Amino acid sequence: MLLSKDEIIKAEVLQEAGKLFRHFGLNKTTMEDIARAVGKGKSTLYYYYKSKEEIFDAVMKHEKDAIFKRIQDAVALQPTATAKMEAYVRVKFNEISKISVLYQAVVREVQNCNEIERNIRKGFDSVETDIVKSILQYGLVTGEFSRLKQSELDLLAFTLVSSQRGVEIAAILGNRLGELEAQIDWYMEVLFNGIKNL
Amino acid sequence: MLLSKDEIIKAEVLQEAGKLFRHFGLNKTTMEDIARAVGKGKSTLYYYYKSKEEIFDAVMKHEKDAIFKRIQDAVALQPTATAKMEAYVRVKFNEISKISVLYQAVVREVQNCNEIERNIRKGFDSVETDIVKSILQYGLVTGEFSRLKQSELDLLAFTLVSSQRGVEIAAILGNRLGELEAQIDWYMEVLFNGIKNL
DNA sequence: ATTTAGAACAAAATGGCTATTTGTTCAAAA
DNA sequence: TTTTGAACAAATAGCCATTTTGTTCTAAAT
């Protein structure tokens, strides 16, 4: 047989736990809930997984693997690096978007946490978006950005600011400020010339 | 006089509160601490600010305004839109980096909160970075990305992934999934061709 | 009239206690 | 090898008393 009995039950636990996490999030899902869903005693779960966290991690890993399998497949179909990159970006955003809706209970748990962060970020976002917008506007007037339309400025500006925020946050919260400077050089290179000119 | 007495004291409160927030963060700084630092009774603070949150917001706004004044100045010096954009990005990352060190107590408070988020993110980051790296590697081999060096792949890949994460997170946590698709189109446009070709 | 602060109040945090729930371990049974 | 009930530990929830903290108010000082 392809899967040992052991692996079948592990997978069943994963599947049922996944359903529960999607409905109720990590905190409100108990080991008893999972055990009941699988139809076993809760101590049995520990025969298959070391802890609740390990189950959650395994569920996430399972989703992640599925997502990145789909991404890899899409990437593999494309002949050039740029085409691969496009496939990667498009499929990935799409997958992430779907999974964030699926696990919205978990998203809520994350959202509820950081009041402080969200307030600070909101303030910065709006000012930065204004600045970027004004720069784009300027380039539109001077003719530097000739293909850009007035109506597109807002979304483009917000997208650029968000992408920068991602780089910042990764550096700050990941304690990688040391690498930030080199990262900015790369960010700039791509921002200006695009990866086609790498 | 330029500043009314009222405004002078408001500014003094701001300054002292800022020091305390930098040292102890938002939660561990009390109104009494601030009042003592200013040399007034704590009830007096309420003559100048509606609440503790308003003080914190004002401190953040003050920092934010200073930062974006410096950014605006740097941007104004540049003649072209692309040069302005470069000035914006460089100065902003630099300022954000500095302020995140200055207010590290607040950063800690934010960090301590989201265990779940950080674990999930870490898993995704590493897989995504691997994929992007392999794509870049491919482009390097085929000669599409001729100027790219082997040793640069890691940091560039991580930077690209982080920038995408920023766009995702803004959409997910900001409940703006509806706009995400259009944002991705913009992200792709810039990623491939750079803003110079906008 | 403006500014201050003490006293008072309300809300939130703290600590100690118990009870409950939940996560984990283990020995024994199936 | 797999399962479970019982037992244990750790976290949570409730409750009260206490303290701290945030906020309001009124009266005094300027």
XYZ file of N, CA and C (backbone and C1' of nucleotides) in Angstrom, chain C residues 1-29:
203
model
P -14.445 85.579 31.121
O -13.110 84.783 30.765
C -12.235 85.463 29.881
C -10.865 84.897 30.063
C -10.759 83.417 29.714
O -9.750 83.271 28.739
C -9.787 83.848 31.851
P -9.444 81.871 28.194
O -8.169 81.468 29.042
C -7.057 82.358 29.093
C -5.996 81.780 29.992
C -5.625 80.324 29.690
O -4.202 80.268 29.606
C -6.125 80.568 31.985
P -3.466 78.953 29.131
O -3.121 78.211 30.481
C -2.269 78.876 31.400
C -2.313 78.165 32.726
C -1.975 76.665 32.693
O -0.728 76.493 33.348
C -3.752 77.153 34.190
P -0.105 75.040 33.526
O -0.649 74.594 34.940
C -0.177 75.240 36.110
C -0.903 74.707 37.308
C -0.727 73.215 37.579
O 0.167 73.034 38.654
C -2.991 73.958 37.916
P 0.759 71.622 38.948
O -0.299 71.041 39.988
C -0.549 71.784 41.167
C -1.737 71.172 41.896
C -1.627 69.656 42.105
O -2.129 69.336 43.381
C -3.627 70.142 41.025
P -1.362 68.361 44.307
O -2.496 67.980 45.374
C -3.185 69.035 46.062
C -4.605 68.593 46.361
C -4.712 67.134 46.815
O -5.609 67.052 47.912
C -6.028 67.478 44.852
P -5.834 65.685 48.631
O -7.362 65.391 48.283
C -8.277 66.492 48.128
C -9.542 65.971 47.450
C -9.896 64.535 47.850
O -11.308 64.460 48.052
C -9.673 64.672 45.495
P -11.998 63.106 48.407
O -12.643 62.694 47.006
C -13.474 63.625 46.319
C -14.009 62.945 45.065
C -14.461 61.504 45.294
O -15.700 61.300 44.625
C -12.847 61.571 43.560
P -16.414 59.914 44.628
O -16.084 59.401 43.158
C -16.376 60.232 42.038
C -16.143 59.450 40.751
C -16.581 57.994 40.856
O -17.403 57.683 39.755
C -14.307 58.136 40.161
P -17.871 56.203 39.468
O -16.893 55.773 38.296
C -16.663 56.649 37.180
C -15.822 55.913 36.154
C -16.228 54.458 35.940
O -15.977 54.131 34.594
C -14.047 54.543 36.819
P -16.508 52.798 33.959
O -15.213 52.256 33.211
C -14.237 53.172 32.720
C -12.869 52.520 32.792
C -12.898 51.025 32.465
O -12.034 50.804 31.363
C -11.628 51.450 34.436
P -11.843 49.336 30.772
O -10.381 48.957 31.296
C -9.328 49.907 31.203
C -8.137 49.411 31.998
C -7.820 47.930 31.755
O -6.453 47.808 31.425
C -7.986 48.385 34.084
P -5.792 46.402 31.267
O -4.948 46.252 32.614
C -4.039 47.287 32.967
C -3.319 46.896 34.251
C -2.739 45.477 34.242
O -1.463 45.512 34.860
C -4.247 45.719 36.046
P -0.676 44.169 35.229
O -1.129 43.855 36.708
C -0.688 44.710 37.763
C -0.917 43.987 39.078
C -0.406 42.537 39.078
O 0.495 42.389 40.159
C -2.642 42.666 39.893
P 1.264 41.036 40.430
O 0.439 40.397 41.613
C 0.041 41.205 42.726
C -0.807 40.347 43.654
C -0.400 38.871 43.669
O -0.464 38.384 44.991
C -2.665 39.058 43.063
P 0.174 36.943 45.308
O -0.837 36.369 46.400
C -1.881 37.195 46.937
C -3.171 36.386 47.021
C -2.949 34.876 47.102
O -3.744 34.341 48.148
C -4.477 35.371 45.376
P -3.492 32.843 48.628
O -4.776 32.062 48.085
C -6.086 32.354 48.609
C -7.146 31.864 47.653
C -7.018 30.391 47.264
O -7.827 29.608 48.124
C -7.717 31.794 45.438
P -7.862 28.013 47.886
O -9.034 27.860 46.815
C -10.240 28.613 46.947
C -11.159 28.281 45.783
C -11.167 26.798 45.420
O -12.506 26.319 45.351
C -10.681 28.104 43.496
P -12.780 24.827 44.897
O -13.175 25.058 43.363
C -14.100 26.093 43.016
C -14.365 26.032 41.517
C -14.525 24.615 40.973
O -15.569 24.613 40.019
C -12.693 25.665 39.901
P -16.002 23.264 39.271
O -15.339 23.455 37.845
C -15.092 24.796 37.396
C -14.699 24.856 35.944
C -14.822 23.578 35.120
O -15.395 23.920 33.873
C -12.564 24.330 35.103
P -15.623 22.799 32.736
O -14.416 23.132 31.751
C -14.134 24.493 31.439
C -12.797 24.579 30.730
C -12.634 23.573 29.580
O -12.309 24.306 28.420
C -10.739 23.560 30.997
P -12.203 23.614 27.029
O -10.652 23.313 26.923
C -9.727 24.392 26.972
C -8.309 23.866 27.065
C -7.943 22.813 26.011
O -6.864 23.306 25.266
C -7.199 22.177 28.164
P -6.271 22.470 24.079
O -4.903 21.975 24.713
C -3.931 22.927 25.105
C -2.733 22.221 25.715
C -2.090 21.158 24.814
O -0.684 21.325 24.861
C -2.745 20.188 26.881
P 0.225 20.309 24.025
O 0.557 19.189 25.095
C 1.187 19.573 26.308
C 1.446 18.348 27.174
C 2.055 17.148 26.445
O 3.328 16.878 27.028
C 0.292 16.491 27.904
P 4.142 15.584 26.569
O 3.805 14.560 27.737
C 4.020 14.953 29.091
C 3.742 13.768 30.004
C 4.428 12.459 29.597
O 5.064 11.926 30.752
C 2.111 12.103 29.910
P 6.075 10.668 30.607
O 5.174 9.479 31.169
C 4.224 9.754 32.205
C 3.459 8.484 32.540
C 4.107 7.189 32.019
O 3.922 6.155 32.972
C 1.937 7.384 31.150
P 4.879 4.841 32.940
O 3.992 3.823 33.773
C 2.936 4.321 34.621
C 1.716 3.438 34.441
C 2.032 1.961 34.194
O 1.042 1.154 34.819
C 0.825 2.802 32.354
P 1.228 -0.439 34.867
O -0.208 -0.964 34.432
C -1.359 -0.160 34.673
C -2.385 -0.433 33.585
C -2.463 -1.922 33.176
O -3.820 -2.259 32.997
C -2.139 -0.603 31.283
P -4.232 -3.820 32.842
O -5.270 -3.800 31.630
C -6.242 -2.761 31.564
C -6.636 -2.572 30.109
C -7.003 -3.884 29.395
O -8.175 -3.669 28.641
C -5.365 -2.713 28.161
